[in-house]
Coordinates of C-alpha atoms in Angstrom, one line a residue:
X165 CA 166.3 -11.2 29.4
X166 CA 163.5 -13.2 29.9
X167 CA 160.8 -14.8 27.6
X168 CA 158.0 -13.6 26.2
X169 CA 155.4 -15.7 26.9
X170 CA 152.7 -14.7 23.8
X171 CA 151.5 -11.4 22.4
X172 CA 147.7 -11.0 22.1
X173 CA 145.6 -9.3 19.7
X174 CA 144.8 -6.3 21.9
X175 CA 148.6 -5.5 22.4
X176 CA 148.6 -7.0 26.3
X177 CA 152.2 -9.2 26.9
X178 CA 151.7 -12.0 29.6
X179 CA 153.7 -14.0 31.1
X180 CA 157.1 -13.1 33.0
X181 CA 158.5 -10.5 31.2
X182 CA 161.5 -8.2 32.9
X183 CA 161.5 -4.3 32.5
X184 CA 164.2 -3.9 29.9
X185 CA 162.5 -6.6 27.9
X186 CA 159.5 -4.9 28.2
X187 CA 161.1 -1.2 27.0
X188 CA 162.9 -3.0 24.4
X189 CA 159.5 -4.6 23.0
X190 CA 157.8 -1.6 23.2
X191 CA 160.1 1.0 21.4
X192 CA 160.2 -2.1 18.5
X193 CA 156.5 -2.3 18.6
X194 CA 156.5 2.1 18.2
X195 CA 159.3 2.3 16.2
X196 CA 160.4 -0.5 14.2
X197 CA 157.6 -1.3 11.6
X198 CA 157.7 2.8 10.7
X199 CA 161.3 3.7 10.8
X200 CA 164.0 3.7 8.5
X201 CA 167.3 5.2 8.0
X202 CA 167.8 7.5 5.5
X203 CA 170.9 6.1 3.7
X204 CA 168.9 3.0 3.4
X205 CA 166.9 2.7 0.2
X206 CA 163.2 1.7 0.4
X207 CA 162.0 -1.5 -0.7
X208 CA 161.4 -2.3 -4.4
X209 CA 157.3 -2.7 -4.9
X210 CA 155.9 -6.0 -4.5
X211 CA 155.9 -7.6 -8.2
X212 CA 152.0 -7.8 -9.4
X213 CA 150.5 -11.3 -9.6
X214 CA 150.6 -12.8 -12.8
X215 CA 147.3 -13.4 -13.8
X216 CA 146.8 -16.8 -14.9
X217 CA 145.3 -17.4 -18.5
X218 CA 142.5 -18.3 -19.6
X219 CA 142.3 -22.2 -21.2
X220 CA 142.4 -22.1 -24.6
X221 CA 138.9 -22.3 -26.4
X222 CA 138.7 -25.9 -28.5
X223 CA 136.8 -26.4 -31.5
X224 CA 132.7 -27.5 -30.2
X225 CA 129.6 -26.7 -30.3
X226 CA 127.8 -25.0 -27.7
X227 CA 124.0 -24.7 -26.8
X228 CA 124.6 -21.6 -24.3
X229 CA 128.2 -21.1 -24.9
X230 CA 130.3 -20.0 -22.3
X231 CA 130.5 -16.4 -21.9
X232 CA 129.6 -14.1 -18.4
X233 CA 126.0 -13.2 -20.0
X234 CA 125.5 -16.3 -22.0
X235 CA 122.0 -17.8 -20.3
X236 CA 120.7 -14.5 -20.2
X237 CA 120.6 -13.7 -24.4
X238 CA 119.2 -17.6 -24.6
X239 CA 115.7 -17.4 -26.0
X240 CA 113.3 -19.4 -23.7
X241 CA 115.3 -20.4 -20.4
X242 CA 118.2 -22.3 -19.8
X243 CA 120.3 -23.7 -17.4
X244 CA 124.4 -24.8 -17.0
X245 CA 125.5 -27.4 -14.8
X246 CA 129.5 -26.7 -14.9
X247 CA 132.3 -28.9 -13.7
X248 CA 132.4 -27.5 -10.2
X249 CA 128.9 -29.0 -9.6
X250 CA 129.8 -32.0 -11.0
X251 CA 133.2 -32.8 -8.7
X252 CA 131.3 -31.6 -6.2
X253 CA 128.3 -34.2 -6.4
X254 CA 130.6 -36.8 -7.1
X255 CA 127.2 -38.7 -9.5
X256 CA 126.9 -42.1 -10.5
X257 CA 125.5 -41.5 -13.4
X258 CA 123.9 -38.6 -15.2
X259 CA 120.1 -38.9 -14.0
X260 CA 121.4 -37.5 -11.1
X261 CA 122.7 -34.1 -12.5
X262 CA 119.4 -33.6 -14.7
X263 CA 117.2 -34.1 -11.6
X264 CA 118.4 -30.7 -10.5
X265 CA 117.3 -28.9 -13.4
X266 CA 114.3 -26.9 -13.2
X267 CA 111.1 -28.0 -15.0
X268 CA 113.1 -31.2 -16.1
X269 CA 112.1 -35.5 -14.9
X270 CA 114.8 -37.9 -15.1
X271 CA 114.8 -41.5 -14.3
X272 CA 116.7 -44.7 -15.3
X273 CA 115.5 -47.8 -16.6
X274 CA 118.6 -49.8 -15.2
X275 CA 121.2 -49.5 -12.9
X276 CA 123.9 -47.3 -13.0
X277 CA 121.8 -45.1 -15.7
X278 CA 122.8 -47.5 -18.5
X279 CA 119.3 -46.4 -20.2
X280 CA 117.7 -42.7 -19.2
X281 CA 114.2 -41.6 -19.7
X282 CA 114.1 -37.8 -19.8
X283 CA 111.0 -35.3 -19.8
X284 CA 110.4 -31.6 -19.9
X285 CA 108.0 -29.7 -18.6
X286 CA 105.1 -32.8 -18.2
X287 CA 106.1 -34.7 -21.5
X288 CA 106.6 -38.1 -21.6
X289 CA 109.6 -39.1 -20.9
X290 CA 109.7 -42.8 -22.3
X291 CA 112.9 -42.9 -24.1
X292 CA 113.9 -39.3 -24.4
X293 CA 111.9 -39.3 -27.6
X294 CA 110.6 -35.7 -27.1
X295 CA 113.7 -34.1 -26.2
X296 CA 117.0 -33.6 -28.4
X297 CA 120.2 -34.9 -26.4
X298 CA 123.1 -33.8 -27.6
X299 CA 127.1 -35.3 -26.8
X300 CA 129.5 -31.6 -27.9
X301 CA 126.5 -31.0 -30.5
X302 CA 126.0 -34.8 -31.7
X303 CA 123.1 -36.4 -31.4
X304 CA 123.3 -39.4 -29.4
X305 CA 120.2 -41.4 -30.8
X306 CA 119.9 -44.3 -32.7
X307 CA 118.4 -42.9 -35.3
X308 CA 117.6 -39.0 -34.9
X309 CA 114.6 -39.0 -36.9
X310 CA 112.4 -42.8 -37.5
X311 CA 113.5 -43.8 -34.2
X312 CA 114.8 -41.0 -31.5
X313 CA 114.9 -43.4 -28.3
X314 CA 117.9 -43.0 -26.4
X315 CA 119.6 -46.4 -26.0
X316 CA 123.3 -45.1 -25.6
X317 CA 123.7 -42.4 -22.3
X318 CA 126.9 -40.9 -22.1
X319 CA 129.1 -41.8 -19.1
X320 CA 129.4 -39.4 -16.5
X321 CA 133.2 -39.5 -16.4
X322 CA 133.5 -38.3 -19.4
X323 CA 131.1 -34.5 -18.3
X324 CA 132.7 -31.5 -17.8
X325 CA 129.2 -30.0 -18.2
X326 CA 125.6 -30.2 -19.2
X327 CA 123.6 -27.6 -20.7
X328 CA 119.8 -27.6 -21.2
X329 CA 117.6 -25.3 -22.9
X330 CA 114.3 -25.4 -23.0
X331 CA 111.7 -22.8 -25.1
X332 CA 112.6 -21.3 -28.5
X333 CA 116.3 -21.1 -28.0
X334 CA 116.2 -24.6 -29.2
X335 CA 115.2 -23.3 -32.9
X336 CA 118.9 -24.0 -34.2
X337 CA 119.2 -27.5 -33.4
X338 CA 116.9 -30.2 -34.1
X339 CA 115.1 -32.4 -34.8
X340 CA 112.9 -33.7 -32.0
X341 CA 112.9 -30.7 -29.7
X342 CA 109.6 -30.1 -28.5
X343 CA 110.7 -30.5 -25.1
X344 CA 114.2 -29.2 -25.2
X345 CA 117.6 -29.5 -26.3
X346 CA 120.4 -31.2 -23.6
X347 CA 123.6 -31.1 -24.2
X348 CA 126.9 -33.2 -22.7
X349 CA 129.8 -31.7 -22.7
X350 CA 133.2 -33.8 -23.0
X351 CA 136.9 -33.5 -21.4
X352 CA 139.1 -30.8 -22.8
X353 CA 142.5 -31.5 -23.5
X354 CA 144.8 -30.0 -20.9
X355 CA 147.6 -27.3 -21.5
X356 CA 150.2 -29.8 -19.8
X357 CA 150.4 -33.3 -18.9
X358 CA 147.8 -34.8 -16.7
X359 CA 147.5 -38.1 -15.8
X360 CA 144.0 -39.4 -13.5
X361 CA 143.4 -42.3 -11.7
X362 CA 140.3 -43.6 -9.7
X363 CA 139.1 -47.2 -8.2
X364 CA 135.6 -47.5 -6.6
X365 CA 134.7 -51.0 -5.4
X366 CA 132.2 -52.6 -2.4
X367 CA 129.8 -54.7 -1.9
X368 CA 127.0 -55.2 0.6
X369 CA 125.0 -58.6 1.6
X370 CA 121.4 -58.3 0.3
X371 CA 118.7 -61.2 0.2
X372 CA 117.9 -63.2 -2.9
X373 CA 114.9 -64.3 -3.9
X374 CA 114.8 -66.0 -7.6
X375 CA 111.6 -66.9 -9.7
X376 CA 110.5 -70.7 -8.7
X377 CA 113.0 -71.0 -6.5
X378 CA 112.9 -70.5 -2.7
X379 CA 114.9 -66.6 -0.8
X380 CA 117.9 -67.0 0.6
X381 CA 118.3 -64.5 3.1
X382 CA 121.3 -62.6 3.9
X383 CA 124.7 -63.4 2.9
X384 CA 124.9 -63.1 -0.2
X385 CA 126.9 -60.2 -1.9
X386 CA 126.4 -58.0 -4.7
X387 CA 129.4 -56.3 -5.5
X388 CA 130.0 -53.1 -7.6
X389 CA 133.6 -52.3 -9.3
X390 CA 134.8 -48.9 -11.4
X391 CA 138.2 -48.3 -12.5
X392 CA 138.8 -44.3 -14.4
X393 CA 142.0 -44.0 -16.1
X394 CA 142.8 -40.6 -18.3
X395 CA 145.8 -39.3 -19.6
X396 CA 146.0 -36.3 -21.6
X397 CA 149.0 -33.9 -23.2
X398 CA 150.0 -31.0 -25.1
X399 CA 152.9 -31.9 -27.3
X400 CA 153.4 -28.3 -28.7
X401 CA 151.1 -25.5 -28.8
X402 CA 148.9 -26.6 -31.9
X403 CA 147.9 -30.0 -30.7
X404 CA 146.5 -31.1 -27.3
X405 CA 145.0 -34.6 -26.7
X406 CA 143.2 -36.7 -23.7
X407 CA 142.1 -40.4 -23.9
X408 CA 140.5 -41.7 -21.0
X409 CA 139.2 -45.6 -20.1
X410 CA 136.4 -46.1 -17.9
X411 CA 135.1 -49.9 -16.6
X412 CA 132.6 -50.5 -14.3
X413 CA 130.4 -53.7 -13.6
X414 CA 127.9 -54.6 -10.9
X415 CA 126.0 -57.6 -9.5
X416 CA 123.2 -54.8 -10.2
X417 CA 119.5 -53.9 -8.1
X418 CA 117.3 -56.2 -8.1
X419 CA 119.9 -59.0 -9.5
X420 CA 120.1 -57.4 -12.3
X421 CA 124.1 -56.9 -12.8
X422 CA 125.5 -54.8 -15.8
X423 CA 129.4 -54.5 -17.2
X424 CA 130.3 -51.6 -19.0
X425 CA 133.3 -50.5 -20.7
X426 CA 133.7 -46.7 -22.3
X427 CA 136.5 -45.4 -24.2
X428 CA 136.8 -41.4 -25.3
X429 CA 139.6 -39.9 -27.6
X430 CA 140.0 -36.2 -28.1
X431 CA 142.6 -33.9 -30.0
X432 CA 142.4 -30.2 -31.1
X433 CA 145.2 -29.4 -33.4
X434 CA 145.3 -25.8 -35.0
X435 CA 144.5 -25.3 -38.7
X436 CA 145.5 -22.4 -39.5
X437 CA 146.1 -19.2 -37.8
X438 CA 142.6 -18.4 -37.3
X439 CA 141.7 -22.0 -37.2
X440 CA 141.2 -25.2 -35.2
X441 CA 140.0 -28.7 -35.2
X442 CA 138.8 -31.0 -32.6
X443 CA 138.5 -35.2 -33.7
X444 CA 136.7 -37.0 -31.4
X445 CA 136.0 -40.5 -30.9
X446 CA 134.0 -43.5 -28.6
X447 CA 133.6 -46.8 -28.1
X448 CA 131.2 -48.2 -25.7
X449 CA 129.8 -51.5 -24.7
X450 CA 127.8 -52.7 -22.4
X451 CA 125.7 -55.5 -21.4
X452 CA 123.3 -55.5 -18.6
X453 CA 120.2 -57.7 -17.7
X454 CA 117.1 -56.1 -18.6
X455 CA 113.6 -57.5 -18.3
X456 CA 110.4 -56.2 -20.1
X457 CA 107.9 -56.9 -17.8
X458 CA 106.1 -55.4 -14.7
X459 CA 105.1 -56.4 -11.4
X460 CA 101.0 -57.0 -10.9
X461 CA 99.8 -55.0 -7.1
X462 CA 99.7 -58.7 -5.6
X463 CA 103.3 -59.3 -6.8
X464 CA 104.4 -56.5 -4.9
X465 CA 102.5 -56.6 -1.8
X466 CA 104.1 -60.4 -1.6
X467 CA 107.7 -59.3 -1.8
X468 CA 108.1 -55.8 -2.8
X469 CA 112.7 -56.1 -2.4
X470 CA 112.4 -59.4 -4.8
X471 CA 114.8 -59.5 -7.6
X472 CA 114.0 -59.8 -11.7
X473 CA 111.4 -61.8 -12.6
X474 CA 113.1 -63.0 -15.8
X475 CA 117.1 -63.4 -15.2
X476 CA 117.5 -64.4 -18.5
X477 CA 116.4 -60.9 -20.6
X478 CA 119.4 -59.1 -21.1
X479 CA 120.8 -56.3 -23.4
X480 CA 124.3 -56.4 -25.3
X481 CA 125.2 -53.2 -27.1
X482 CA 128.3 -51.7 -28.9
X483 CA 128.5 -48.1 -29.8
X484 CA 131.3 -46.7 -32.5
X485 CA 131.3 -42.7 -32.8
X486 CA 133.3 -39.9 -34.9
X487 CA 133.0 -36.9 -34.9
X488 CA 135.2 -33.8 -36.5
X489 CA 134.5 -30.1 -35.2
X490 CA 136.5 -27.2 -37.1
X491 CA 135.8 -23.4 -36.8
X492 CA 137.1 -20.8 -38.9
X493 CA 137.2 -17.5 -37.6
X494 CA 137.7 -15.0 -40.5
X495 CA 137.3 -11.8 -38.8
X496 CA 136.7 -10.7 -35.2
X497 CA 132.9 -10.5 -36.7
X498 CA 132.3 -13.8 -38.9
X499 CA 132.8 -17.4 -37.7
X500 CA 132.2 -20.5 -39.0
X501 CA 131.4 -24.0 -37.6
X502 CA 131.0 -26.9 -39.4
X503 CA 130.6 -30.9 -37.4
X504 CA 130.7 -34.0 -39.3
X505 CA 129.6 -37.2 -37.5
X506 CA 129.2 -40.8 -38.0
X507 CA 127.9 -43.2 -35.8
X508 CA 127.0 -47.3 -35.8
X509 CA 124.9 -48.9 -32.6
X510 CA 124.5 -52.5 -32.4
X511 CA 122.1 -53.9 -30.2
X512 CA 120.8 -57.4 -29.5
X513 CA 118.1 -57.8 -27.0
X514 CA 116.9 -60.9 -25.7
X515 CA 114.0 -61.4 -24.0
X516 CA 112.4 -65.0 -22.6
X517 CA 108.9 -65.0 -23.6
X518 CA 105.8 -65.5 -21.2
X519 CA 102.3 -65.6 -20.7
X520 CA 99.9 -63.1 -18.3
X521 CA 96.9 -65.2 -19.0
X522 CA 95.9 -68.7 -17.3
X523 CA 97.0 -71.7 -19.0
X524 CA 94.5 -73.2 -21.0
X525 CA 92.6 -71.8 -24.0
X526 CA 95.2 -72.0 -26.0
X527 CA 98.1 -71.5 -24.0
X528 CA 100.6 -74.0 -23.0
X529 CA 99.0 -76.9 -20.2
X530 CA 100.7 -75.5 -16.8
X531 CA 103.8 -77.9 -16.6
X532 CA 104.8 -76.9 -20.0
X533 CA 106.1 -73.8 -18.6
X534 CA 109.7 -72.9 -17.3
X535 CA 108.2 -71.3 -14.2
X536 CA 105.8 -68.7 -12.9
X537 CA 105.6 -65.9 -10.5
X538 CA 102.1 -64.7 -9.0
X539 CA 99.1 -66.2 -7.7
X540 CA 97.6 -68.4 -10.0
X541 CA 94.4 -68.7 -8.8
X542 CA 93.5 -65.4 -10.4
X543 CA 93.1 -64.4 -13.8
X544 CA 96.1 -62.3 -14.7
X545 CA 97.3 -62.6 -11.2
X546 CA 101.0 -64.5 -12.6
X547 CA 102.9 -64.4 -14.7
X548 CA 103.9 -67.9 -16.8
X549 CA 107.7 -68.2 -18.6
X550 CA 107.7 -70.2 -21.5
X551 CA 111.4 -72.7 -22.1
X552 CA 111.7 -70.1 -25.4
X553 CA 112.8 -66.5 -26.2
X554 CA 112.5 -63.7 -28.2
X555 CA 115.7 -61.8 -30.0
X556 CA 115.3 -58.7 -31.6
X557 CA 118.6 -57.8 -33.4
X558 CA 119.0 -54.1 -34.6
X559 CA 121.4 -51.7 -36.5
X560 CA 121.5 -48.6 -36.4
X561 CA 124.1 -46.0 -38.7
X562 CA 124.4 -42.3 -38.9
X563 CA 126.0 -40.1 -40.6
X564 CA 125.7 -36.2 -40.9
X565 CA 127.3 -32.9 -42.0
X566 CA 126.5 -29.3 -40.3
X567 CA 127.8 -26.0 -41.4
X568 CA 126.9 -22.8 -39.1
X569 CA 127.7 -19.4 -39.9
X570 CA 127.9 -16.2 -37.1
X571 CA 127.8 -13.2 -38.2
X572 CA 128.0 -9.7 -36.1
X573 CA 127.0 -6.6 -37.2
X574 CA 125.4 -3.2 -36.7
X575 CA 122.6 -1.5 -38.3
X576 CA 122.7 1.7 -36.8
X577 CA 121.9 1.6 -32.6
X578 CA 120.9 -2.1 -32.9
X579 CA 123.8 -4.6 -32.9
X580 CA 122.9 -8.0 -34.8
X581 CA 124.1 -11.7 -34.3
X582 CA 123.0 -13.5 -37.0
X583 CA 123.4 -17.5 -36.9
X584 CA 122.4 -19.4 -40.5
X585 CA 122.9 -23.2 -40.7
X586 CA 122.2 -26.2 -42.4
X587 CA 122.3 -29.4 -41.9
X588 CA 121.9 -32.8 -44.1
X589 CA 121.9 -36.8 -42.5
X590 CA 121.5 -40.1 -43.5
X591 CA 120.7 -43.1 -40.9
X592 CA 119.6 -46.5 -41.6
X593 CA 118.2 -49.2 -39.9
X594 CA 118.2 -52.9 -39.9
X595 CA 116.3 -54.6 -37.6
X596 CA 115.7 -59.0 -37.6
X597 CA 113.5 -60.3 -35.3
X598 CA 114.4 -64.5 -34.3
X599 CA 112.4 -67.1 -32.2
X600 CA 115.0 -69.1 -29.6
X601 CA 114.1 -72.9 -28.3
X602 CA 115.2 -71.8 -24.9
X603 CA 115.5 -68.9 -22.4
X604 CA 118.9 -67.8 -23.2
X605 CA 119.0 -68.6 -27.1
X606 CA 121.6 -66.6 -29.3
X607 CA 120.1 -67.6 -32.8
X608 CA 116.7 -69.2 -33.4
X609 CA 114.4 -68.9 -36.4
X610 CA 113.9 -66.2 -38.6
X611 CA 110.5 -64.4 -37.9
X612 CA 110.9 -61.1 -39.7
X613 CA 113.5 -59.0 -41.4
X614 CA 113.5 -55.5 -43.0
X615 CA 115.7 -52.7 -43.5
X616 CA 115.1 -48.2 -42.9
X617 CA 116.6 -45.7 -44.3
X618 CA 116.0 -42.0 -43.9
X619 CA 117.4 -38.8 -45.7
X620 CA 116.7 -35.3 -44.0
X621 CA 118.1 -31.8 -45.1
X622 CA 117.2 -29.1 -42.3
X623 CA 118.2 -24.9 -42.3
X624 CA 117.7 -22.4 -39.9
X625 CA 118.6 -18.9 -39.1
X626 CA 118.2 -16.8 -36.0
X627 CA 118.5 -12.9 -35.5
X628 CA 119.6 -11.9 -32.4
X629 CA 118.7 -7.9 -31.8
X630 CA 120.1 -5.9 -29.0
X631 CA 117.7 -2.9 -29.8
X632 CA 118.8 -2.0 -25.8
X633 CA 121.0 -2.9 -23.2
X634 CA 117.8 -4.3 -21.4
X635 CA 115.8 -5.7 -24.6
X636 CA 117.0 -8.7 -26.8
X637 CA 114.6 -9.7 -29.7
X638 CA 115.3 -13.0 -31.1
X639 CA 113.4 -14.2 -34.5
X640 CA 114.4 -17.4 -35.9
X641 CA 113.2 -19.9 -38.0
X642 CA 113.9 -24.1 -39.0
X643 CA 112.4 -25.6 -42.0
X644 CA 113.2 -29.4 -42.1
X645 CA 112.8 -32.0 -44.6
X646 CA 113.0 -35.9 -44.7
X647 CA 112.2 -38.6 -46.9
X648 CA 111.6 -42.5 -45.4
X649 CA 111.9 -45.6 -47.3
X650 CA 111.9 -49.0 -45.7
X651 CA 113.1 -53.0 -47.6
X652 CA 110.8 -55.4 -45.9

């Protein structure tokens, strides 16, 4: 018999086909797919898809938490940026993910987001200092409550999400939440093993222009590198782990290159039967050029693309962090979370002084300077870089306990979720102040040197009320306490 050429969707054969083939096709096509024999037994049922489970909760904290309805029973608003969004953006840092919150400014100071300036709803956002960030319910500044800038920004690598709220939801966490509460979430430990690896690296010829010295256009490369390795197990069913390295350095924007180097640990091990733990630690250091100075309008207007005016500022800063998460679920009704943390943040900033005002007066006689940038001729029009710098040296240490209890209950048609906490911390700061005899001094004289220290005790509670399945009323209250002292 012949071929059949193809079969089309409206049952038409084309191509040569002979009559018998034709019949033969036809009683198939009529009887085949509904006949059977009756001596033949019909086929066993398909077997039902296995559903696949659900990942097994770890020990954190959660702003919104993660169930179906969460957002909506959050007092105030918030908002969830989950994994999928962040694979899908693909960010180089985590400005990028904020910027598409509602209501919310983000911008870095440096390249690649090394230090993040964060606002809410029209509040400044110079150093995060009016909004509470969070890493898995840590707070990530230097020193939560004398000095709440944010100097250390998680890596982006290291995000499986971000949750912000902003509004009174915000009551059980604290302090320094006027404008909101954001919190990074980390990598979960897999189920099985999982191993990841990612290289980035490019470059692209920009022009140079250098302070006192003449451009050199084109040709001349400013390379970026990042290397992401993670590995992460589950030995048995009551311990999982994931350890993940991440690297990157830059020539930076604006010839103003960075290196940075981020390490991230991470078990959960089972306590008990109703319990489980999750230790957590970090390393991070980086070091980046960073000036503190600004361009005047006649600066700009000259060469708005030129690079740092001061090539010598830079920043060097280590970051050690602990943290120990364990929840106790006693009934199907009554949890309890409590987070320990410690923390230790070395920075060393140094910065070459300089002058805005025209020599003289005072000031150092015009060839006593290293160099200057801007039109001389005008009062405050330049800007004149003395041959010395400034290093300010500071330590910071943290160190905090958190117990939070949930309890569910009923009191008659109203169902009640009842969250009381407390929380005490202890951070000191040391910060030493030296005078260097050139640009790029490591150790100079001593100008100043004093010590902070800060004890803080906070509680809270919160009510949640579901009088209906349409109205949630949510009272709450935080009362906090701290007491500063200061060595000079």
């Amino acid at each position: 018999p012949g071929p059949v050429a193809g079969l089309q969707h409206d049952g038409d054969l084309q191509g040569p086909v002979r009559p018998a083939t034709a019949l033969a096709v036809a009683l198939f096509m009529v009887l085949g797919p509904s006949s059977a024999r009756a001596d033949e037994p019909a086929p066993p049922p398909a077997p039902a898809p296995t559903p696949t489970p659900a990942p097994t909760p770890i020990a954190e904290v959660r702003v919104i938490g993660d169930k179906a309805d969460a957002l909506q029973k959050v007092p105030g608003s918030g908002t969830l940026v989950t994994t999928k969004e962040i694979d899908r953006a693909q960010p180089q840092d985590v400005s990028e993910m904020l910027r598409r919150v509602p209501g919310l400014t983000a911008t870095q100071q440096e390249s690649n987001g090394l230090r993040l300036d964060v606002g809410i709803h029209g509040l400044d956002p110079g150093r995060s200092r009016r909004v509470l960030i969070l890493e898995d319910g840590v707070p990530v500044a230097v020193n939560p409550y004398s000095e709440p800038d944010i100097y250390y920004v998680p890596s982006i690598e290291r995000m499986r999400g971000i949750e912000v709220v902003k509004g009174s939801g915000n009551i059980l966490f604290g302090p320094q939440t006027i404008g909101g509460v954001i919190n990074f979430l980390t990598l979960t430990p897999p189920e099985h093993r999982h191993e990841t690896a990612e290289i980035d690296a490019g470059f692209w010829a920009g022009d140079s222009c250098s302070p006192g010295r003449p451009c050199l256009l084109g040709n001349v490369p400013e390379g970026y590198a990042s290397v992401m390795v993670s590995h992460g197990d589950a030995p048995n069913e009551h311990l999982r782990y994931v350890v993940q390295l991440v690297h990157k350095e830059s020539d930076g924007t604006r010839e103003e290159g960075f290196s940075i180097t981020d390490v991230l640990g991470k078990v959960v091990f089972d306590t008990s039967a109703r319990g489980e733990a999750t230790l957590k630690l970090g390393f991070r250091d980086d070091e980046t050029m960073s000036d503190d100075n600004g361009l005047t309008q006649g600066m700009y207007l000259s060469n708005p693309r030129q690079p740092t005016l001061s090539p010598a500022d830079r920043i060097s800063q280590q970051r050690y962090d602990a943290s120990l998460t364990h929840v106790q679920r006693f009934d199907d009704r009554t949890k309890l979370t409590t987070i320990a943390y410690v923390s230790r943040t070395q920075r060393i900033w140094n910065r070459q002084d300089y002058d805005r005002n025209t020599p003289g007066a005072g000031l150092l006689p015009l060839n006593q300077y290293d160099y200057w940038v801007g039109d001389t001729t005008l009062t405050g029009g330049a800007m004149y870089f003395r041959n010395t710098d400034t290093i300010l040296d500071r330590h910071y240490e943290v160190a905090g306990v958190e117990p939070r209890l949930e309890w569910r209950a009923a009191t008659g048609d109203i169902s009640h979720t009842l969250n009381v906490g407390a929380r005490l911390l202890y951070e000191t700061a040391h910060y030493q102040q030296r005078s260097g005899s050139s640009p790029t001094s490591e150790a100079g004289s001593l100008d100043y040197v004093f010590d902070h220290h800060t004890w803080a005790f906070a509680t809270y509670a919160e009510d949640r009320l579901e009088v209906r399945d349409w109205l949630l009323v949510t009272p709450g209250v935080r009362f906090e306490q701290a007491a500063f002292s200061s060595n000079v």
